[in-house]
Amino acid sequence: MNHGLLARILYATYLAALFLFLFAPIAVVVVFAFDAKGIATPPFEGPTLRWFRAVLADPVLQQAAANSAKIAVITVILCILIGTPAAFAIARLNGRGVRAFALVISMPLMLPTLLVGVTLMAMFSSLGVGLSMWTATVGHVLVTLPFLVFTLSARITSIDPQLAEAAANLGATPAQTFRRITLPLIGSALACAGLLVLGWSIDEFTVSFFNMGGGSTLPMAIWGQMRGGVSPTVNAISTIMLGLTVFIILVVHRLGNIAALGGKTG
Amino acid sequence: MQSPAVRVIGLTRRFDSTLALNDVSLDVAEGRFVSLLGPSGCGKTTLMRIIAGLDRQTSGRVEIAGVDHSASAPNRRPVGLVFQRYALFPHLTVAQNVGFSMQIRGEPQAAIARRVTELLRLIQLDDYGPRSIDQLSGGQAQRVALARILASDPPVLLLDEPMSALDLKLRQSMQIELRQLQRQLGKTFIFVTHDQHEAMVMSDEIVLMNAGRIVQRGSPEEVYFSPNSLFSARFLGDANLIPGTFQNGVLAGDGVICRPAAAAAMTRAEGWACIRPESVTISLASGEHGPNMVHARISETIFQGASRRYHALAGSHRFLVDQPTTQGTPLGVGDEVRLSWPDSAVAMIDEPTHG
Ligand SMILES: Nc1ncnc2c1ncn2[C@@H]1O[C@H](COP(=O)(O)OP(=O)(O)OP(=O)(O)O)[C@@H](O)[C@H]1O
Ligand SMILES: [Mg+2]
């Protein structure tokens, strides 16, 4: 009895410490984003939305946010277009070639992003390609592709290949089978993977830093502002990005549950 | 003459090292209920899949209703396949599963709804339309798979062990229902099973397969009473198999002489006679002796409900004999008896007796 109580107290303490360690820095950033004083030190001096207004009005940040959004959306689209066939190949075909292909695709996941960013930049310069939003996008696709391919191929593997055969037997053309059977079954996994890629791309710093050329993405702009110390506007942007990320995580979580439900009958 | 509903010619399918189908040729006449029977791994599913176009033959041809479909896409072949594992669409409801093929053909929603309701009534799952398919039992999923194929209305249905998930009782009632349904619809059914009782109960014709080949085909009675090989004889139930030397149209085993009704064409001087246990009559011993008759002593009696099984020793042979329980007085272990059988019950099997 006593033993159980002690264990429970220890467990609760452990959890509290863990949460404190994980979330205290985030809490500080969020709290001081609403602080009127302007320096991130206690005490808290009354709530304000001033910093958020400043962020939204800042033309540099606006430009950076627009860049980030464009890069993220294009990255997601390219990843889906390139990654979906690759995921099918990995899930449905077998043999040496396919395993080697899977290994190559997974490489960027294991390499440090610093290395990817630098080598990519070197490659662009040796090819004589000027750095721009587009070169950064190429880098993003390269790094996020494995996420998408492996999330998706895991889902495809769990789908009974006989479902597509049954559809064909019932008169469906390959295109109809894809639209009515395969796509609905992989849809939630595709959405999850797409959102993960989106979130990753918006947060990405290193690869963008080396391959953006003149412009900057949102994380790069934040970094630029930070050189003058942690300003309240940085807290405000971070809070906005945090909100966005939490939203994405929640959506992915929900879709994930749906995907798990759909996978049960495979 | 009308071309057969399904005709396969010289079909061979090789998977790496295994020969799943080895030169299989088969005609199935329209409106017939044909069972493909054979042990696990003999190539039944492979044959179904090739007919449906889901797998491609290594060599050979497939014709459906007189049209060469050897190379056509599965969605262009007029055959419906009920899969060994149903393959119902998990993201669609029962009704959407059943209506899938009509949806694909672009039929009006009202017509689809009407037909789906009809079919759900036929399979006795009237109220199950809106259910998701993982709320179904094995037997219900089975019937939904059948309804889904019926909605697409193919002239030929291929059923790959559709009853394997059902318990004995449900299975027996489904066997009869399926048979009635087939008569009523007049469609051609090719039914796969490895249960010989099921095949005999349901079929107009049995096609017996072994190791990628068709070993025998015929009506259930023919295949059962006149097996052409030891494999057929053993696969379709219990048999008295008597090895012996073949001379002057009779087979002489160790103290047993078997005489068939019609002279059998044997390629060697030895072979086997097959006599089913039901064909043997048992009576208390008398002095007579002759062909298709043997003196024996009962070593075992087993009550089996409708019939009584006797084991009777005659020289080195142990005979199996089934007698209806309601006929005659039961005999006991140690009784001296005479076993006899008609000429028509003797099937000669042209296989060597050893090696
Ligand atoms: N895709 C495949 N790859 C390799 N071998 C296969 C494949 N499909 C079937 N085989 C082999 O072909 C042979 C015939 O298989 P098939 O599935 O047709 O048997 P079956 O008669 O349907 O058996 P069961 O009664 O167990 O369903 C088996 O030896 C099997 O291992
Ligand atoms: Mg099979």
XYZ file of C-alpha atoms and ligand atoms in Angstrom:
653
model
C 0.000 0.000 0.000
C 2.590 2.525 1.222
C 4.964 1.201 -1.352
C 2.440 1.902 -4.115
C 1.849 5.428 -2.807
C 5.583 6.177 -2.747
C 5.957 4.879 -6.292
C 3.112 7.074 -7.408
C 4.594 10.172 -5.775
C 7.976 9.474 -7.349
C 6.368 8.940 -10.711
C 4.390 12.188 -10.474
C 7.523 14.103 -9.482
C 9.408 12.615 -12.375
C 6.680 13.584 -14.826
C 6.482 17.106 -13.412
C 10.254 17.551 -13.745
C 10.195 16.215 -17.288
C 7.401 18.549 -18.324
C 9.145 21.486 -16.663
C 12.369 20.704 -18.490
C 10.560 20.303 -21.826
C 8.135 23.182 -21.633
C 9.647 25.860 -19.389
C 11.654 27.482 -22.232
C 8.610 27.467 -24.460
C 6.476 28.916 -21.693
C 8.993 31.736 -21.159
C 8.927 32.615 -24.853
C 5.143 32.569 -25.031
C 4.645 34.552 -21.814
C 7.093 37.291 -22.761
C 5.618 37.583 -26.240
C 2.673 39.174 -24.416
C 4.789 41.274 -22.028
C 4.558 45.056 -22.348
C 8.049 45.704 -20.934
C 10.025 44.639 -23.977
C 12.838 42.683 -22.278
C 12.466 39.017 -21.492
C 13.127 39.272 -17.795
C 10.688 39.032 -14.914
C 8.501 40.492 -13.644
C 5.717 40.306 -16.172
C 4.329 43.781 -16.814
C 0.879 43.459 -18.221
C -0.392 41.876 -21.388
C -0.103 43.475 -24.809
C -0.467 42.490 -28.453
C 2.003 45.211 -29.471
C 4.772 42.803 -30.479
C 2.443 40.742 -32.560
C 1.300 43.882 -34.349
C 4.924 44.869 -34.899
C 5.677 41.435 -36.323
C 2.733 41.507 -38.705
C 3.670 45.023 -39.882
C 7.397 44.310 -40.418
C 8.076 44.170 -44.196
C 11.232 42.048 -43.764
C 9.347 39.471 -41.751
C 6.418 39.587 -44.178
C 8.735 38.831 -47.059
C 10.440 36.047 -45.121
C 7.096 34.525 -44.123
C 5.931 34.632 -47.735
C 9.146 32.912 -48.842
C 8.769 30.248 -46.174
C 5.158 29.609 -47.084
C 5.937 29.330 -50.797
C 8.900 27.030 -50.242
C 6.897 24.853 -47.850
C 3.925 24.458 -50.186
C 6.085 23.759 -53.241
C 8.169 21.297 -51.206
C 5.039 19.415 -50.143
C 3.727 19.238 -53.706
C 7.043 18.088 -55.165
C 7.522 15.563 -52.356
C 4.106 14.033 -53.004
C 4.650 13.909 -56.765
C 8.111 12.384 -56.491
C 7.597 10.370 -53.330
C 4.297 8.593 -53.996
C 5.536 6.458 -56.914
C 8.727 5.755 -54.954
C 6.664 4.648 -51.953
C 4.631 2.278 -54.145
C 7.799 0.847 -55.648
C 9.314 0.220 -52.219
C 6.100 -1.263 -50.804
C 5.012 -3.418 -53.726
C 8.123 -4.524 -55.560
C 10.898 -6.549 -54.102
C 14.384 -7.480 -55.061
C 17.886 -6.126 -54.713
C 17.326 -3.051 -56.871
C 14.364 -1.860 -54.822
C 16.190 -2.333 -51.522
C 19.150 -0.348 -52.841
C 16.735 2.351 -54.036
C 15.140 2.539 -50.563
C 18.575 2.899 -48.996
C 19.540 5.741 -51.344
C 16.258 7.548 -50.675
C 16.788 7.268 -46.932
C 20.312 8.735 -47.071
C 19.428 12.421 -46.468
C 17.656 11.305 -43.273
C 20.925 10.029 -41.866
C 23.306 12.722 -43.113
C 23.698 15.882 -41.000
C 21.637 18.683 -42.578
C 24.723 20.880 -42.392
C 26.495 18.508 -44.754
C 23.499 18.329 -47.066
C 23.212 22.117 -47.110
C 26.896 22.742 -47.801
C 27.346 20.042 -50.446
C 24.180 21.118 -52.209
C 25.411 24.684 -52.314
C 28.756 23.474 -53.680
C 26.957 21.492 -56.344
C 24.825 24.461 -57.417
C 27.841 26.711 -57.665
C 29.828 24.179 -59.692
C 26.851 23.785 -62.031
C 26.622 27.560 -62.263
C 23.071 27.664 -60.873
C 22.361 30.917 -59.030
C 21.069 30.459 -55.475
C 17.434 31.444 -54.957
C 14.215 30.330 -53.328
C 14.217 27.489 -55.853
C 17.571 26.075 -54.905
C 16.489 26.150 -51.257
C 13.323 24.300 -52.275
C 15.402 21.588 -53.938
C 17.258 21.182 -50.652
C 14.002 20.924 -48.710
C 12.637 18.267 -51.047
C 15.839 16.289 -50.754
C 15.740 16.272 -46.975
C 11.990 15.713 -46.494
C 11.508 13.087 -49.202
C 12.473 10.152 -46.938
C 9.828 11.193 -44.348
C 7.126 11.089 -46.948
C 8.308 7.986 -48.758
C 8.655 5.868 -45.641
C 5.458 7.058 -43.951
C 3.598 6.283 -47.129
C 5.263 2.992 -48.009
C 4.546 1.716 -44.492
C 0.869 2.426 -45.107
C 0.863 0.914 -48.591
C 2.495 -2.260 -47.287
C -0.364 -2.651 -44.816
C -2.990 -2.570 -47.600
C -4.010 -5.968 -48.945
C -2.893 -6.080 -52.610
C -5.969 -8.208 -53.305
C -8.169 -5.116 -52.849
C -6.866 -3.626 -56.072
C -7.269 -7.001 -57.768
C -10.846 -7.277 -56.532
C -11.586 -3.825 -57.918
C -10.141 -4.790 -61.306
C -12.162 -7.996 -61.262
C -15.284 -5.890 -60.636
C -14.565 -3.901 -63.783
C -12.527 -0.958 -62.515
C -9.758 0.353 -64.757
C -6.374 0.966 -63.115
C -7.215 4.690 -62.884
C -10.611 3.980 -61.274
C -8.994 1.525 -58.873
C -6.463 4.126 -57.837
C -9.056 6.830 -57.316
C -11.720 4.747 -55.574
C -9.686 2.207 -53.622
C -6.001 2.998 -53.292
C -6.184 6.755 -52.827
C -8.859 6.681 -50.094
C -6.860 4.026 -48.276
C -3.571 5.940 -48.384
C -5.227 9.389 -48.223
C -4.826 9.957 -44.500
C -1.237 8.718 -44.519
C -0.523 11.026 -47.452
C -2.054 13.977 -45.578
C -0.047 13.146 -42.434
C 3.170 12.877 -44.368
C 2.419 16.084 -46.282
C 1.791 17.991 -43.052
C 4.979 16.668 -41.485
C 6.887 17.853 -44.536
C 5.122 21.231 -44.348
C 6.018 21.685 -40.673
C 9.572 20.566 -41.235
C 10.029 22.906 -44.189
C 8.698 25.930 -42.282
C 11.097 25.225 -39.399
C 14.124 24.388 -41.553
C 17.168 26.618 -41.094
C 20.464 25.021 -42.128
C 19.712 23.913 -45.678
C 17.897 27.198 -46.418
C 20.779 29.224 -44.945
C 23.268 27.823 -47.444
C 20.997 27.719 -50.483
C 18.668 30.745 -50.321
C 21.020 33.235 -51.926
C 19.891 36.797 -51.124
C 16.449 36.202 -49.638
C 15.596 34.728 -46.310
C 13.076 32.352 -44.829
C 11.253 32.944 -41.566
C 13.759 31.044 -39.390
C 16.580 32.937 -41.136
C 14.840 36.252 -40.433
C 14.394 35.304 -36.786
C 18.039 34.434 -36.602
C 18.867 37.810 -38.159
C 16.815 39.626 -35.519
C 18.354 37.586 -32.715
C 21.771 39.013 -33.426
C 20.565 42.106 -31.600
C 19.532 40.040 -28.576
C 16.247 38.329 -27.825
C 13.691 40.966 -28.719
C 10.017 40.730 -27.849
C 9.213 40.512 -31.558
C 11.258 37.303 -31.738
C 9.143 35.947 -28.901
C 6.029 36.905 -30.829
C 7.147 35.225 -34.072
C 8.207 32.151 -32.150
C 4.798 32.059 -30.505
C 3.087 32.269 -33.879
C 5.255 29.473 -35.277
C 4.656 27.426 -32.175
C 0.910 27.831 -32.603
C 1.179 26.718 -36.210
C 3.281 23.678 -35.302
C 0.926 22.627 -32.518
C -1.960 22.924 -34.950
C -0.157 20.696 -37.475
C 0.661 18.154 -34.779
C -2.964 18.034 -33.662
C -4.191 17.519 -37.216
C -1.589 14.821 -37.884
C -2.566 13.138 -34.654
C -6.211 13.042 -35.655
C -5.426 11.811 -39.154
C -3.063 9.286 -37.619
C -5.944 7.867 -35.608
C -8.043 7.631 -38.714
C -5.197 5.958 -40.579
C -4.835 3.452 -37.757
C -8.561 2.692 -37.975
C -8.351 2.183 -41.726
C -5.282 -0.008 -41.331
C -6.987 -2.405 -38.937
C -8.755 -4.316 -41.654
C -5.802 -4.648 -44.049
C -21.739 -26.274 -81.144
C -21.723 -23.551 -78.532
C -18.287 -22.628 -77.275
C -17.568 -23.460 -73.640
C -18.000 -20.796 -70.972
C -14.374 -21.189 -70.039
C -11.680 -23.017 -71.928
C -8.031 -23.157 -70.959
C -5.501 -24.781 -73.226
C -2.044 -25.981 -72.243
C -1.827 -23.602 -69.316
C 1.519 -23.559 -67.534
C 2.582 -21.256 -64.741
C 6.063 -21.312 -63.309
C 7.095 -19.433 -60.153
C 10.890 -19.449 -60.004
C 11.466 -23.091 -59.126
C 7.857 -24.308 -58.631
C 5.635 -25.366 -61.464
C 2.263 -24.250 -60.068
C 0.385 -25.299 -63.220
C 1.728 -27.895 -65.601
C 0.029 -28.050 -68.994
C -3.561 -27.756 -67.788
C -6.355 -27.967 -70.349
C -9.996 -27.747 -69.348
C -13.380 -26.970 -70.898
C -16.240 -25.854 -68.714
C -19.636 -25.912 -70.381
C -22.045 -23.053 -69.803
C -24.319 -23.293 -66.782
C -22.323 -26.025 -65.093
C -21.228 -26.185 -61.504
C -17.677 -27.469 -61.627
C -15.510 -28.044 -58.570
C -11.745 -27.841 -58.656
C -10.604 -30.229 -56.001
C -7.108 -30.958 -54.820
C -4.657 -30.824 -51.941
C -3.178 -27.565 -50.696
C -0.650 -26.072 -53.090
C -1.807 -28.051 -56.143
C -2.456 -24.875 -58.152
C -6.192 -24.228 -57.736
C -5.868 -20.573 -56.786
C -3.272 -20.041 -59.487
C -5.670 -21.407 -62.113
C -8.485 -19.129 -60.878
C -6.212 -16.104 -60.889
C -5.023 -16.785 -64.409
C -8.581 -17.200 -65.689
C -9.477 -13.872 -64.028
C -6.368 -12.213 -65.475
C -4.861 -11.370 -62.089
C -1.869 -13.543 -62.811
C -0.318 -14.238 -66.196
C 0.385 -17.736 -67.495
C 3.912 -18.680 -68.489
C 2.394 -20.330 -71.546
C -1.015 -21.468 -72.766
C -4.340 -19.844 -73.611
C -7.482 -18.699 -71.833
C -10.792 -18.395 -73.689
C -13.978 -17.104 -72.128
C -17.231 -17.611 -74.042
C -15.241 -18.345 -77.190
C -13.187 -15.149 -77.014
C -9.446 -15.307 -76.539
C -8.651 -13.544 -73.283
C -5.110 -14.853 -72.867
C -3.657 -11.370 -72.657
C -6.562 -9.078 -71.773
C -6.717 -6.892 -68.667
C -8.650 -8.237 -65.655
C -11.321 -5.517 -65.862
C -12.152 -6.648 -69.415
C -12.760 -10.304 -68.543
C -16.358 -11.381 -67.983
C -15.617 -13.438 -64.888
C -16.205 -12.665 -61.217
C -13.836 -13.958 -58.590
C -14.713 -14.496 -54.949
C -11.361 -14.388 -53.206
C -10.119 -16.954 -50.731
C -9.826 -14.054 -48.244
C -12.888 -12.036 -49.443
C -10.945 -8.796 -50.171
C -13.825 -6.520 -49.182
C -13.030 -2.802 -49.368
C -12.398 -1.653 -45.784
C -13.202 2.018 -46.382
C -16.626 1.332 -47.884
C -19.835 0.200 -46.217
C -21.453 -3.147 -46.921
C -23.841 -1.491 -49.388
C -21.035 0.413 -51.131
C -19.050 -2.790 -51.436
C -21.983 -4.567 -53.036
C -22.731 -1.623 -55.336
C -19.094 -1.042 -56.347
C -19.238 -2.595 -59.808
C -22.456 -0.762 -60.708
C -20.919 2.494 -59.519
C -17.945 1.812 -61.787
C -20.262 1.208 -64.739
C -21.893 4.550 -63.979
C -25.382 3.188 -63.415
C -27.993 5.535 -61.920
C -27.960 5.763 -58.115
C -31.587 4.641 -57.829
C -30.891 1.465 -59.812
C -27.826 0.748 -57.706
C -29.739 1.240 -54.456
C -32.535 -1.056 -55.664
C -30.184 -3.842 -56.740
C -28.122 -3.591 -53.545
C -31.253 -3.927 -51.429
C -32.301 -6.951 -53.486
C -28.938 -8.641 -53.106
C -28.705 -7.908 -49.384
C -32.082 -9.583 -49.016
C -30.844 -12.552 -51.024
C -27.885 -13.040 -48.691
C -30.104 -12.389 -45.664
C -28.258 -9.304 -44.520
C -31.135 -6.903 -45.205
C -30.252 -4.356 -42.530
C -26.505 -4.501 -42.878
C -26.142 -2.021 -45.770
C -24.807 0.916 -43.731
C -22.450 -1.218 -41.640
C -18.732 -1.029 -41.975
C -17.216 -4.264 -43.123
C -15.141 -4.888 -40.026
C -18.374 -5.300 -38.120
C -19.117 -8.513 -40.029
C -18.499 -12.092 -38.989
C -16.551 -14.370 -41.313
C -19.737 -15.910 -42.687
C -21.339 -12.527 -43.271
C -18.227 -11.154 -44.993
C -18.343 -14.260 -47.145
C -21.887 -13.564 -48.237
C -21.161 -9.871 -48.880
C -18.288 -10.911 -51.152
C -20.710 -13.137 -53.031
C -23.300 -10.372 -53.332
C -20.636 -7.979 -54.575
C -19.806 -10.360 -57.407
C -23.472 -11.029 -58.202
C -24.056 -7.283 -58.568
C -21.488 -7.173 -61.339
C -23.464 -9.957 -63.019
C -20.682 -11.895 -64.753
C -21.664 -15.017 -66.742
C -18.902 -16.987 -65.030
C -18.216 -17.027 -61.294
C -14.957 -18.267 -59.874
C -15.208 -19.095 -56.182
C -11.953 -19.741 -54.373
C -12.763 -21.741 -51.242
C -15.501 -19.295 -50.349
C -16.658 -21.320 -47.374
C -13.356 -21.905 -45.655
C -14.180 -19.469 -42.839
C -17.557 -20.982 -41.971
C -18.362 -23.479 -39.273
C -19.688 -26.856 -40.341
C -23.389 -26.083 -39.862
C -23.339 -22.771 -41.715
C -21.107 -24.297 -44.329
C -23.572 -27.079 -45.058
C -26.494 -24.703 -45.390
C -24.426 -22.348 -47.562
C -23.455 -25.273 -49.801
C -27.073 -25.960 -50.558
C -27.948 -22.275 -50.910
C -25.081 -21.685 -53.284
C -26.078 -24.669 -55.381
C -29.685 -23.465 -55.547
C -28.546 -19.979 -56.407
C -26.428 -21.317 -59.238
C -29.362 -23.287 -60.691
C -31.621 -20.280 -60.364
C -29.179 -17.876 -62.045
C -28.061 -20.359 -64.689
C -24.523 -19.054 -64.438
C -21.348 -21.079 -64.769
C -19.668 -21.667 -61.416
C -16.109 -22.852 -60.969
C -15.762 -23.661 -57.323
C -12.466 -24.341 -55.594
C -12.284 -26.527 -52.552
C -10.006 -29.031 -50.944
C -12.889 -30.686 -49.144
C -13.997 -33.740 -51.134
C -17.404 -33.916 -49.430
C -18.128 -30.335 -50.367
C -17.112 -31.005 -53.955
C -19.330 -34.077 -54.180
C -22.351 -32.392 -52.601
C -22.276 -29.380 -54.867
C -20.934 -30.225 -58.274
C -22.141 -31.363 -61.667
C -18.565 -32.170 -62.306
C -15.378 -32.590 -60.309
C -11.972 -31.703 -61.653
C -9.347 -33.314 -59.486
C -5.934 -31.682 -59.441
C -2.597 -32.728 -58.046
C 0.789 -31.018 -58.266
C -0.210 -28.601 -61.007
C -1.990 -31.142 -63.195
C -5.544 -32.292 -63.729
C -5.540 -35.946 -62.768
C -9.207 -36.798 -63.308
C -12.496 -35.190 -64.181
C -16.043 -36.442 -64.283
C -19.316 -36.497 -62.361
C -18.963 -36.948 -58.598
C -20.148 -40.574 -58.993
C -17.627 -41.324 -61.719
C -14.733 -39.826 -59.892
C -15.751 -41.443 -56.629
C -16.528 -44.935 -57.861
C -14.118 -45.127 -60.788
C -10.895 -43.445 -59.692
C -8.228 -43.661 -62.364
C -5.284 -43.417 -59.999
C -4.298 -44.241 -56.457
C -4.275 -40.501 -55.787
C -7.927 -40.113 -56.917
C -8.947 -43.202 -54.982
C -7.388 -41.987 -51.748
C -8.246 -38.301 -52.101
C -11.985 -38.827 -52.491
C -12.482 -40.910 -49.389
C -11.718 -44.311 -47.943
C -11.002 -47.103 -50.388
C -10.087 -50.758 -50.377
C -7.049 -50.849 -52.618
C -5.966 -54.320 -53.605
C -2.661 -54.816 -55.382
C -2.336 -57.848 -57.636
C -1.363 -59.365 -60.914
C -3.552 -58.785 -63.904
C -4.509 -61.739 -66.101
C -7.440 -62.629 -68.350
C -9.362 -59.523 -67.356
C -9.230 -60.195 -63.625
C -6.904 -58.998 -60.918
C -5.573 -61.606 -58.553
C -4.361 -60.313 -55.210
C -3.321 -62.318 -52.200
C -6.371 -64.616 -51.928
C -8.728 -62.068 -53.501
C -9.897 -62.063 -57.091
C -11.382 -58.849 -58.424
C -13.343 -58.849 -61.645
C -14.401 -55.519 -63.168
C -17.639 -55.088 -65.143
C -15.831 -54.013 -68.289
C -12.425 -55.139 -69.443
C -9.905 -52.545 -68.334
C -7.023 -51.510 -70.532
C -3.939 -52.182 -68.466
C -0.436 -51.369 -69.624
C 1.368 -53.856 -67.378
C 0.796 -57.228 -65.781
C 0.130 -55.737 -62.340
C -2.147 -53.102 -60.939
C -4.708 -52.240 -58.294
C -8.386 -52.760 -57.782
C -10.348 -50.090 -55.915
C -13.562 -50.949 -54.110
C -15.377 -48.366 -51.978
C -16.431 -49.548 -48.498
C -20.118 -48.916 -49.286
C -20.001 -51.306 -52.241
C -19.094 -54.277 -50.117
C -21.837 -56.501 -48.734
C -21.137 -58.403 -45.592
C -22.864 -61.634 -44.604
C -22.219 -64.519 -42.269
C -19.751 -67.008 -43.730
C -20.781 -69.748 -46.147
C -18.631 -72.086 -48.183
C -18.843 -70.246 -51.503
C -15.753 -68.947 -53.149
C -15.131 -67.011 -56.354
C -14.304 -63.680 -57.918
C -15.412 -60.529 -56.065
C -15.943 -62.543 -52.962
C -13.700 -63.264 -50.006
C -13.770 -64.944 -46.666
C -12.816 -62.678 -43.743
C -12.901 -62.221 -39.995
C -14.127 -59.032 -38.353
C -11.454 -57.261 -36.327
C -13.184 -54.017 -35.470
C -16.633 -52.477 -35.597
C -17.245 -48.735 -35.453
C -20.656 -47.124 -35.125
C -20.792 -44.030 -37.386
C -24.427 -42.995 -37.100
C -25.945 -43.651 -40.504
C -23.589 -46.504 -41.191
C -21.491 -49.049 -39.345
C -17.860 -49.462 -40.327
C -16.306 -52.936 -40.108
C -12.667 -53.802 -40.398
C -12.405 -57.342 -41.744
C -9.194 -59.322 -42.208
C -8.894 -61.535 -45.278
C -5.428 -62.994 -45.542
C -3.057 -60.041 -45.615
C -5.811 -57.573 -46.545
C -7.739 -55.455 -44.140
C -11.055 -54.579 -45.750
C -13.128 -51.544 -44.840
C -16.849 -52.188 -45.102
C -19.706 -49.736 -44.497
C -23.190 -51.122 -43.910
C -26.306 -49.040 -43.256
C -27.036 -49.175 -39.536
C -30.691 -49.926 -40.148
C -30.031 -53.083 -42.192
C -29.261 -56.530 -40.855
C -28.099 -57.437 -37.407
C -24.855 -55.950 -36.195
C -21.889 -58.299 -36.331
C -19.213 -58.554 -33.677
C -15.445 -58.760 -33.533
C -14.251 -62.276 -34.394
C -17.266 -63.182 -36.537
C -16.416 -65.143 -39.668
C -17.995 -63.408 -42.651
C -18.171 -63.367 -46.375
C -17.464 -60.098 -48.196
C -18.764 -59.632 -51.694
C -19.250 -56.846 -54.179
C -20.713 -56.419 -57.637
C -18.561 -56.285 -60.795
C -19.605 -52.676 -61.271
C -17.968 -51.684 -57.958
C -14.501 -52.682 -59.114
C -12.304 -49.933 -60.565
C -8.987 -50.987 -62.015
C -6.038 -48.697 -61.470
C -3.163 -48.922 -63.864
C -0.259 -48.204 -61.537
C 2.678 -50.339 -60.450
C 2.231 -52.155 -57.140
C 5.551 -51.167 -55.720
C 8.096 -48.354 -56.090
N 3.188 -15.549 -56.047
C 3.777 -16.745 -55.921
N 5.115 -16.856 -55.891
C 5.725 -18.043 -55.775
N 5.069 -19.216 -55.680
C 3.737 -19.188 -55.702
C 3.020 -17.958 -55.819
N 1.689 -18.244 -55.811
C 1.592 -19.570 -55.686
N 2.820 -20.153 -55.631
C 3.101 -21.593 -55.519
O 2.347 -22.265 -56.499
C 1.794 -23.459 -55.989
C 0.297 -23.458 -56.162
O -0.272 -22.461 -55.317
P -1.828 -22.195 -55.253
O -2.020 -20.987 -54.398
O -2.380 -22.155 -56.620
O -2.337 -23.484 -54.483
P -3.821 -23.889 -54.047
O -4.158 -25.138 -54.756
O -4.741 -22.749 -54.207
O -3.608 -24.219 -52.498
P -4.594 -23.951 -51.244
O -5.567 -25.075 -51.233
O -3.649 -24.036 -50.085
O -5.193 -22.611 -51.411
C 2.257 -23.552 -54.550
O 3.371 -24.402 -54.502
C 2.640 -22.152 -54.193
O 3.668 -22.144 -53.246
Mg -5.805 -21.553 -52.880
